[in-house]
PDB file of C-alpha atoms in Angstrom:
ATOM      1  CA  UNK A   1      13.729 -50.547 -14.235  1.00 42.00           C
ATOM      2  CA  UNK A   2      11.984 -49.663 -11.089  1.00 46.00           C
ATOM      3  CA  UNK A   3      10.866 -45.725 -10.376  1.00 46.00           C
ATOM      4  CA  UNK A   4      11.282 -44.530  -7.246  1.00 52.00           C
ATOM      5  CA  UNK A   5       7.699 -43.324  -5.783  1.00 51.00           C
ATOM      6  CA  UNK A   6       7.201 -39.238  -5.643  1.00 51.00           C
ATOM      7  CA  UNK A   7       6.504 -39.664  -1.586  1.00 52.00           C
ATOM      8  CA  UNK A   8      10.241 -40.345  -1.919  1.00 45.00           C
ATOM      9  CA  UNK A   9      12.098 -38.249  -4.175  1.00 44.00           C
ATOM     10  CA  UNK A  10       9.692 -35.243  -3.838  1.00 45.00           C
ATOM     11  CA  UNK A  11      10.928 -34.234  -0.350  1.00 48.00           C
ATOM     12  CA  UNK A  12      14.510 -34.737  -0.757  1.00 44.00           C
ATOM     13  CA  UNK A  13      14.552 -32.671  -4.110  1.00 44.00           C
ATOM     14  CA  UNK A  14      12.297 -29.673  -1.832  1.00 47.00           C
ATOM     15  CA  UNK A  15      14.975 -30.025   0.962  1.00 44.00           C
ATOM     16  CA  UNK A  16      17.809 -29.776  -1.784  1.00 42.00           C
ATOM     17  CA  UNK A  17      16.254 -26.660  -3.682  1.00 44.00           C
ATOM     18  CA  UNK A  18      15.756 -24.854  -0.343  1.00 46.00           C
ATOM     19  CA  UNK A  19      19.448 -25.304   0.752  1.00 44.00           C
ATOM     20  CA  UNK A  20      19.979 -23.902  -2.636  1.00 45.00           C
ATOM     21  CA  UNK A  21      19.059 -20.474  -1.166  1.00 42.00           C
ATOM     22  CA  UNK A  22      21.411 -20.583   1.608  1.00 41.00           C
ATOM     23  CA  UNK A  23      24.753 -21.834  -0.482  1.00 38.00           C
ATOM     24  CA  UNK A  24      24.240 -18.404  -2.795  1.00 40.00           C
ATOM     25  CA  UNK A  25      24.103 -16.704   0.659  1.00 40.00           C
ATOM     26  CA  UNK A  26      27.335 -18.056   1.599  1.00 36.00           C
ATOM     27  CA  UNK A  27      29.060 -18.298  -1.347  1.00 37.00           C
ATOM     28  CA  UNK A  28      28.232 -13.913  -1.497  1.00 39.00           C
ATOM     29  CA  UNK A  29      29.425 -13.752   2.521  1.00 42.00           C
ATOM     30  CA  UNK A  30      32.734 -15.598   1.430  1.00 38.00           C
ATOM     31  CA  UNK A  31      33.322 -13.088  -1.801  1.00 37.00           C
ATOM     32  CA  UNK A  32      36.811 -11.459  -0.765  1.00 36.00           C
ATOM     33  CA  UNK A  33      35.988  -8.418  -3.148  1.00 40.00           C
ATOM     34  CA  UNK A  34      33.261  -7.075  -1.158  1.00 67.00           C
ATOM     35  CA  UNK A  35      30.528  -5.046  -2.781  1.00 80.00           C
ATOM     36  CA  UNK A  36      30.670  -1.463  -0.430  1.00 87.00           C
ATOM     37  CA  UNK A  37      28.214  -0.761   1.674  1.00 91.00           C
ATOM     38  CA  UNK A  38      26.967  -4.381   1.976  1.00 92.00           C
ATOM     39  CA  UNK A  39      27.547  -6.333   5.162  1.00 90.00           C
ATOM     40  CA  UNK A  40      26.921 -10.234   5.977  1.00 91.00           C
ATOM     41  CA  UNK A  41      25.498 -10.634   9.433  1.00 87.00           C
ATOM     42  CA  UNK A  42      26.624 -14.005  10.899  1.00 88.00           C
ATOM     43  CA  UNK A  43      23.383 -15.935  10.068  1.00 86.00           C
ATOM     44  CA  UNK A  44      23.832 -14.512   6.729  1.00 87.00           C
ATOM     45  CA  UNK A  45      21.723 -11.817   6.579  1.00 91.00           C
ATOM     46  CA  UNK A  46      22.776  -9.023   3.708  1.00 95.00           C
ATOM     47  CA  UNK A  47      21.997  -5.635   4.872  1.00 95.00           C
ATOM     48  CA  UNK A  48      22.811  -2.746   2.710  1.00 95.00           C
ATOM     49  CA  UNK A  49      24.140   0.363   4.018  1.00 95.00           C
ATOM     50  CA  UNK A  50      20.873   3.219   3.787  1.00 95.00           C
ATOM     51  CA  UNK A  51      22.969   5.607   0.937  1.00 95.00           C
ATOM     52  CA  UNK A  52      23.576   2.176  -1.297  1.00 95.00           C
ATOM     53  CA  UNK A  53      20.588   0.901  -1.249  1.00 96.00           C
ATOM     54  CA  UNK A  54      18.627   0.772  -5.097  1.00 95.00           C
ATOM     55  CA  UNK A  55      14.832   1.183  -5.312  1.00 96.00           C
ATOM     56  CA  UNK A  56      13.622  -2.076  -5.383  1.00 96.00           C
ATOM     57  CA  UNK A  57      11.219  -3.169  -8.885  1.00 96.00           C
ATOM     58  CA  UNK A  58       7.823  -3.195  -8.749  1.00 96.00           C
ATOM     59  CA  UNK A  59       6.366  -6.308  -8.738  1.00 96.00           C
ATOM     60  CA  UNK A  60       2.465  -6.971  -9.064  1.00 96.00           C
ATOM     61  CA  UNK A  61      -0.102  -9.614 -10.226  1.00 96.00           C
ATOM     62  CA  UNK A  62      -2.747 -11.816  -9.246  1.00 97.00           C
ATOM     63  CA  UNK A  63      -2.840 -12.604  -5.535  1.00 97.00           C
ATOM     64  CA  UNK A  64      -3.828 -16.277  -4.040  1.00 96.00           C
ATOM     65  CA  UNK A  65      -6.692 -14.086  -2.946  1.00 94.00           C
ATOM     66  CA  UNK A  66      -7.871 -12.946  -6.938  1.00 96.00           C
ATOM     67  CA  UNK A  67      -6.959  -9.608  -6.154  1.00 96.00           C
ATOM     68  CA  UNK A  68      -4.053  -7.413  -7.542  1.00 97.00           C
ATOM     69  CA  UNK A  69      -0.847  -7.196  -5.295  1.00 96.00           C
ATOM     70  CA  UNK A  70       1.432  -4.176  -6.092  1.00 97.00           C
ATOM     71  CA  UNK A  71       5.228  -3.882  -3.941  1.00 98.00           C
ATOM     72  CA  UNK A  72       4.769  -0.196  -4.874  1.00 97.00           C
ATOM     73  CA  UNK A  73       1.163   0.144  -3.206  1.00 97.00           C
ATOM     74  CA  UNK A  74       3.192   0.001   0.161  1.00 96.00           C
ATOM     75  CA  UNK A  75       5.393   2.586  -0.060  1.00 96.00           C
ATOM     76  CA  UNK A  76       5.997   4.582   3.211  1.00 96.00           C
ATOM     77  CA  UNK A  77       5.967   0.894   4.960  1.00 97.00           C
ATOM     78  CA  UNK A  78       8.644  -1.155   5.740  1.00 98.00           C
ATOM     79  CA  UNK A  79       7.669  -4.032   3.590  1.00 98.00           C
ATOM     80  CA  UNK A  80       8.868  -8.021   4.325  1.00 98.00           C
ATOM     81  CA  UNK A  81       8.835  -9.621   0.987  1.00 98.00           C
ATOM     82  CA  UNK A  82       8.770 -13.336   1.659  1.00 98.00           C
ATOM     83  CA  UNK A  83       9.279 -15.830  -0.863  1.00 97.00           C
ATOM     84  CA  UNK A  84       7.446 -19.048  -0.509  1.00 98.00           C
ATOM     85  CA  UNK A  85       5.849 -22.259  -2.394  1.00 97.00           C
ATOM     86  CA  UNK A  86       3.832 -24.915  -0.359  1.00 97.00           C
ATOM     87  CA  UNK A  87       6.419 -27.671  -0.726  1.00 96.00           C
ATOM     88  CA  UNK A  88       8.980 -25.793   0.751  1.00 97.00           C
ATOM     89  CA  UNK A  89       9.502 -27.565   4.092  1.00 96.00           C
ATOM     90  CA  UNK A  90      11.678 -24.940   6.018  1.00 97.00           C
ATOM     91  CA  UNK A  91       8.274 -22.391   4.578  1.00 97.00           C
ATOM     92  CA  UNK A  92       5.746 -23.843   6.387  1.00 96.00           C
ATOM     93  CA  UNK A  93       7.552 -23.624   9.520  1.00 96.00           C
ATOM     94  CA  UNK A  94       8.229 -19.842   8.745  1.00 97.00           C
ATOM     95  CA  UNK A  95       4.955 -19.107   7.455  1.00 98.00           C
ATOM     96  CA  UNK A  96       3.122 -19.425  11.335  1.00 98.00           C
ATOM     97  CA  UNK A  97       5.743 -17.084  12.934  1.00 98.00           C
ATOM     98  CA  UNK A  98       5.373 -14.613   9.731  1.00 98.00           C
ATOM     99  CA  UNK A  99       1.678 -14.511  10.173  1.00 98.00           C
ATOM    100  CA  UNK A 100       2.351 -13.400  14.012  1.00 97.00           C
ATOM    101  CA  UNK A 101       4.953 -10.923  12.505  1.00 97.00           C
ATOM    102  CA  UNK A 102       2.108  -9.393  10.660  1.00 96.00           C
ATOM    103  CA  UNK A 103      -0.796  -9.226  13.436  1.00 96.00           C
ATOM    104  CA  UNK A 104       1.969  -7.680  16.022  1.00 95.00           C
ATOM    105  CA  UNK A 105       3.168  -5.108  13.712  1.00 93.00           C
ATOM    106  CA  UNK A 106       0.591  -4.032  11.669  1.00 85.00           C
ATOM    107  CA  UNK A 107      -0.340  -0.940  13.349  1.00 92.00           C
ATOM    108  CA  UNK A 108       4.064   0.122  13.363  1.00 95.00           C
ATOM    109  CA  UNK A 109       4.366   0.929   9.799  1.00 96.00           C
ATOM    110  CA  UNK A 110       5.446  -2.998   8.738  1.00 97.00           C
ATOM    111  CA  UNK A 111       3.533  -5.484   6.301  1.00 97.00           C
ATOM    112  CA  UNK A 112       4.300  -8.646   5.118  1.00 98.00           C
ATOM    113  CA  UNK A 113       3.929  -9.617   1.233  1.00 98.00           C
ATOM    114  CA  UNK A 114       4.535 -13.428   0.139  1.00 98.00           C
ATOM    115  CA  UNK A 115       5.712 -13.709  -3.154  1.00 98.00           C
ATOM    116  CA  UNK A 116       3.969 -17.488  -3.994  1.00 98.00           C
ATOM    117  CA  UNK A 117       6.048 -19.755  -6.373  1.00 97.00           C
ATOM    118  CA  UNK A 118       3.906 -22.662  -6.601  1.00 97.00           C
ATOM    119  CA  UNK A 119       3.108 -23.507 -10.319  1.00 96.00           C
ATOM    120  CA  UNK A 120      -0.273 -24.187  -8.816  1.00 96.00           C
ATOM    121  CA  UNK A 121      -3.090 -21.388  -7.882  1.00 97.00           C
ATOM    122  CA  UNK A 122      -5.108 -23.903  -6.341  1.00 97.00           C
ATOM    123  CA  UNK A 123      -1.903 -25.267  -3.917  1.00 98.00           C
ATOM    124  CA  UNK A 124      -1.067 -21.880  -2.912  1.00 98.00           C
ATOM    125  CA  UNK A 125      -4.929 -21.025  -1.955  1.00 97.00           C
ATOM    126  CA  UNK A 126      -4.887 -24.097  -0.072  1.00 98.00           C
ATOM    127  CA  UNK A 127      -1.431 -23.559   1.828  1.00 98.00           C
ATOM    128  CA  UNK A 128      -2.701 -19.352   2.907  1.00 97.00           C
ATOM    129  CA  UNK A 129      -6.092 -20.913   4.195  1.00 97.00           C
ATOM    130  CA  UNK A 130      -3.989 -24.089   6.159  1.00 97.00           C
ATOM    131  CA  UNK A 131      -1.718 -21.594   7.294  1.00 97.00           C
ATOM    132  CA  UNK A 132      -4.387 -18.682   8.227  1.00 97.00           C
ATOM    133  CA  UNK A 133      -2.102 -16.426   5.984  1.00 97.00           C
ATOM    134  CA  UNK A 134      -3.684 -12.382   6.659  1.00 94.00           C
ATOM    135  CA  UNK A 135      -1.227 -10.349   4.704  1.00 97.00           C
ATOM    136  CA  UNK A 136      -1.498 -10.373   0.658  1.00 97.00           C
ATOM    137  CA  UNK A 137       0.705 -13.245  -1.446  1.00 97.00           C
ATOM    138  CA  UNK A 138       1.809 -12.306  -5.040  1.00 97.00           C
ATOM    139  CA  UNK A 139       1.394 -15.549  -7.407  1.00 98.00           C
ATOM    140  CA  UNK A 140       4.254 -15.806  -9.048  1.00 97.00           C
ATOM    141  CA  UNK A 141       4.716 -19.155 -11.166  1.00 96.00           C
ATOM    142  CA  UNK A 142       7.193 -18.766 -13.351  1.00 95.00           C
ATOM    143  CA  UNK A 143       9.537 -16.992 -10.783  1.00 95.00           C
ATOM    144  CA  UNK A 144       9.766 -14.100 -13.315  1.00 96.00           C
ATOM    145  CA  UNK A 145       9.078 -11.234 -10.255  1.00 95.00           C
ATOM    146  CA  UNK A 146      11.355 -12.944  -8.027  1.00 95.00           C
ATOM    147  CA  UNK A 147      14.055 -12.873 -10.216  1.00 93.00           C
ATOM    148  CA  UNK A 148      13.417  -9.262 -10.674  1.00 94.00           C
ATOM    149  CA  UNK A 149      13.412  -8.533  -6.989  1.00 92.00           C
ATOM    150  CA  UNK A 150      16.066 -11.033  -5.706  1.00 90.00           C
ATOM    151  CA  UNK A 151      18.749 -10.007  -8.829  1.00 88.00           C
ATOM    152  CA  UNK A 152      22.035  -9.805  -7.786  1.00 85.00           C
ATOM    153  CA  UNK A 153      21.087  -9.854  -3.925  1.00 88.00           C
ATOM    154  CA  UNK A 154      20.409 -13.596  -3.486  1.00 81.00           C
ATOM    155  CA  UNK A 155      20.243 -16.925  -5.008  1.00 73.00           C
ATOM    156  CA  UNK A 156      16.676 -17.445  -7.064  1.00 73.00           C
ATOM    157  CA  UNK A 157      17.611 -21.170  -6.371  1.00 80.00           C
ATOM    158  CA  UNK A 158      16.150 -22.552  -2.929  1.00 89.00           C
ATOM    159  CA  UNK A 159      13.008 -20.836  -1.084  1.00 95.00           C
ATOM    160  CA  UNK A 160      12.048 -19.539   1.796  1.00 97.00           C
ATOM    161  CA  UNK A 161      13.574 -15.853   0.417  1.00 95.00           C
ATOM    162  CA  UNK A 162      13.048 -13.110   2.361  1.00 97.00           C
ATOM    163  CA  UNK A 163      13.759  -9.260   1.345  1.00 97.00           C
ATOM    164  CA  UNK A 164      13.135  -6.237   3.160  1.00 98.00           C
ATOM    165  CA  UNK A 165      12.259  -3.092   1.686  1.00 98.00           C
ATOM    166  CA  UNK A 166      12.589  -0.093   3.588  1.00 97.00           C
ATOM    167  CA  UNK A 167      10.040   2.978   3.224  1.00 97.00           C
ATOM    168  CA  UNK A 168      11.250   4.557   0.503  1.00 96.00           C
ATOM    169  CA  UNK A 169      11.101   1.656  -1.473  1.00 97.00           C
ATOM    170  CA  UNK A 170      14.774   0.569  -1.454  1.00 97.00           C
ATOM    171  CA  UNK A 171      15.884  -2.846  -0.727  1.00 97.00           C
ATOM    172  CA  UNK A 172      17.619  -2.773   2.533  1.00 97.00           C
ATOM    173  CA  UNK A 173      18.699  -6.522   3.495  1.00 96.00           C
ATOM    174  CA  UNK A 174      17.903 -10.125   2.105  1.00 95.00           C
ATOM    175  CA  UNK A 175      18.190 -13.252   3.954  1.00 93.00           C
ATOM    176  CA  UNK A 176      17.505 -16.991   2.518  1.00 92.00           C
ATOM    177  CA  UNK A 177      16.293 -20.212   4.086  1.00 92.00           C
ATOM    178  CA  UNK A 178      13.733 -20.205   7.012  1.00 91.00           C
ATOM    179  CA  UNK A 179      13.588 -17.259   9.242  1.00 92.00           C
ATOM    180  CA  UNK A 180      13.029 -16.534  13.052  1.00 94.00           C
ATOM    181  CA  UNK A 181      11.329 -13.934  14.603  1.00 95.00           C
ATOM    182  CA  UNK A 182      14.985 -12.486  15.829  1.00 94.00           C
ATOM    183  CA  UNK A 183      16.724 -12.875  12.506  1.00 94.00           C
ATOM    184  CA  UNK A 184      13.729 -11.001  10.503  1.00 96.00           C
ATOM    185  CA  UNK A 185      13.414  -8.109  13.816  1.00 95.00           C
ATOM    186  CA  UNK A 186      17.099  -7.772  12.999  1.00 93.00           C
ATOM    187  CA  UNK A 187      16.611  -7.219   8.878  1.00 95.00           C
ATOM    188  CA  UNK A 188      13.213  -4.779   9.719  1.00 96.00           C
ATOM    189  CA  UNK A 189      15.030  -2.544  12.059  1.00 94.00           C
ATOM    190  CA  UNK A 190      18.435  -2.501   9.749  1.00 92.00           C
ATOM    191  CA  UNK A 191      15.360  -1.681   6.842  1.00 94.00           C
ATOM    192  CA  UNK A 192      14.105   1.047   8.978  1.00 92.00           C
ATOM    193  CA  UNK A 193      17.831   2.769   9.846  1.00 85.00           C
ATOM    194  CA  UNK A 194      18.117   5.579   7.538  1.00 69.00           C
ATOM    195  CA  UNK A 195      15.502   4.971   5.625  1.00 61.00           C
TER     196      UNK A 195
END
């Protein structure tokens, strides 16, 4: 029987994980129940009403960069938790306009903290150099913090994943598959209402 070569079968397996992320999306926005104080925008962002909002879990470990990351070392900041791996496609077109999220809004009270799901150290190293990444990225191989994060707010299926966590450490709105710069202004400010 003849295989079929990676080169082939390795992208369309990363495109069909990553639209993964955005069928849980819709699958919550079509729930006729509702969950109260939860709204869908119409890309499919979640944002969560300021008084329902839970404190979001701290997640930590090793960084691509050797040092230890900590969610709860940014508290007081509106935090962008973005969920990544380095063969994610719709990820590395994200990841440029994330790092230009981070340089512009630095000095406003907002960070950006990847949350790396590459089973390799060495592949996520390499993809934050490539990509110039300047904000902290949590390795995460096993996918055990982003389960703890991302629990009951999105599908843990398909990457890119992005959360936002307001200042007082609660999770304020969740969005998957590849952001732009409007879509994650959008989830920051709703972070930063009532907060």
């Amino acid at each position: 029987m003849k295989r079929i070569p990676a080169r082939v079968y390795v992208p369309v397996l990363a495109a069909l994980v990553c639209a993964g992320a955005l069928i849980g999306v819709t699958e919550a926005r079509d729930d006729p129940h509702g969950t109260p104080g939860r709204s869908y925008d119409a890309d499919g962002t979640l944002k969560i009403d300021a008084a329902r909002r839970s404190v979001a879990p701290d997640i930590a470990g090793t960084g691509t960069d050797g040092r230890t990351v900590r969610l709860s070392a940014y508290r007081g900041k509106t935090v962008v938790v973005n969920v990544w791996a380095s063969w994610c496609g719709p990820c590395r077109q994200e990841t440029p306009m994330l790092v230009r999220y981070q340089e512009e809004t630095k000095g406003q009270g907002v960070v950006v903290l990847g949350l790396n799901e590459d089973d390799s150290a060495g592949d996520a190293r390499a993809f934050a150099r490539t990509y110039h990444m300047s904000y902290a990225s949590l390795l995460d191989p096993d996918g055990k913090q982003f389960r703890k994060l991302a629990k009951g707010l999105v599908s843990t299926q398909g990457l890119p994943v992005t959360l936002v966590i307001d200042p007082r450490g609660r999770v304020a709105a969740a969005t998957a598959g590849a952001l732009s710069e409007a879509r994650l202004t959008s989830a920051v400010t709703a972070a930063r209402t009532g907060s």
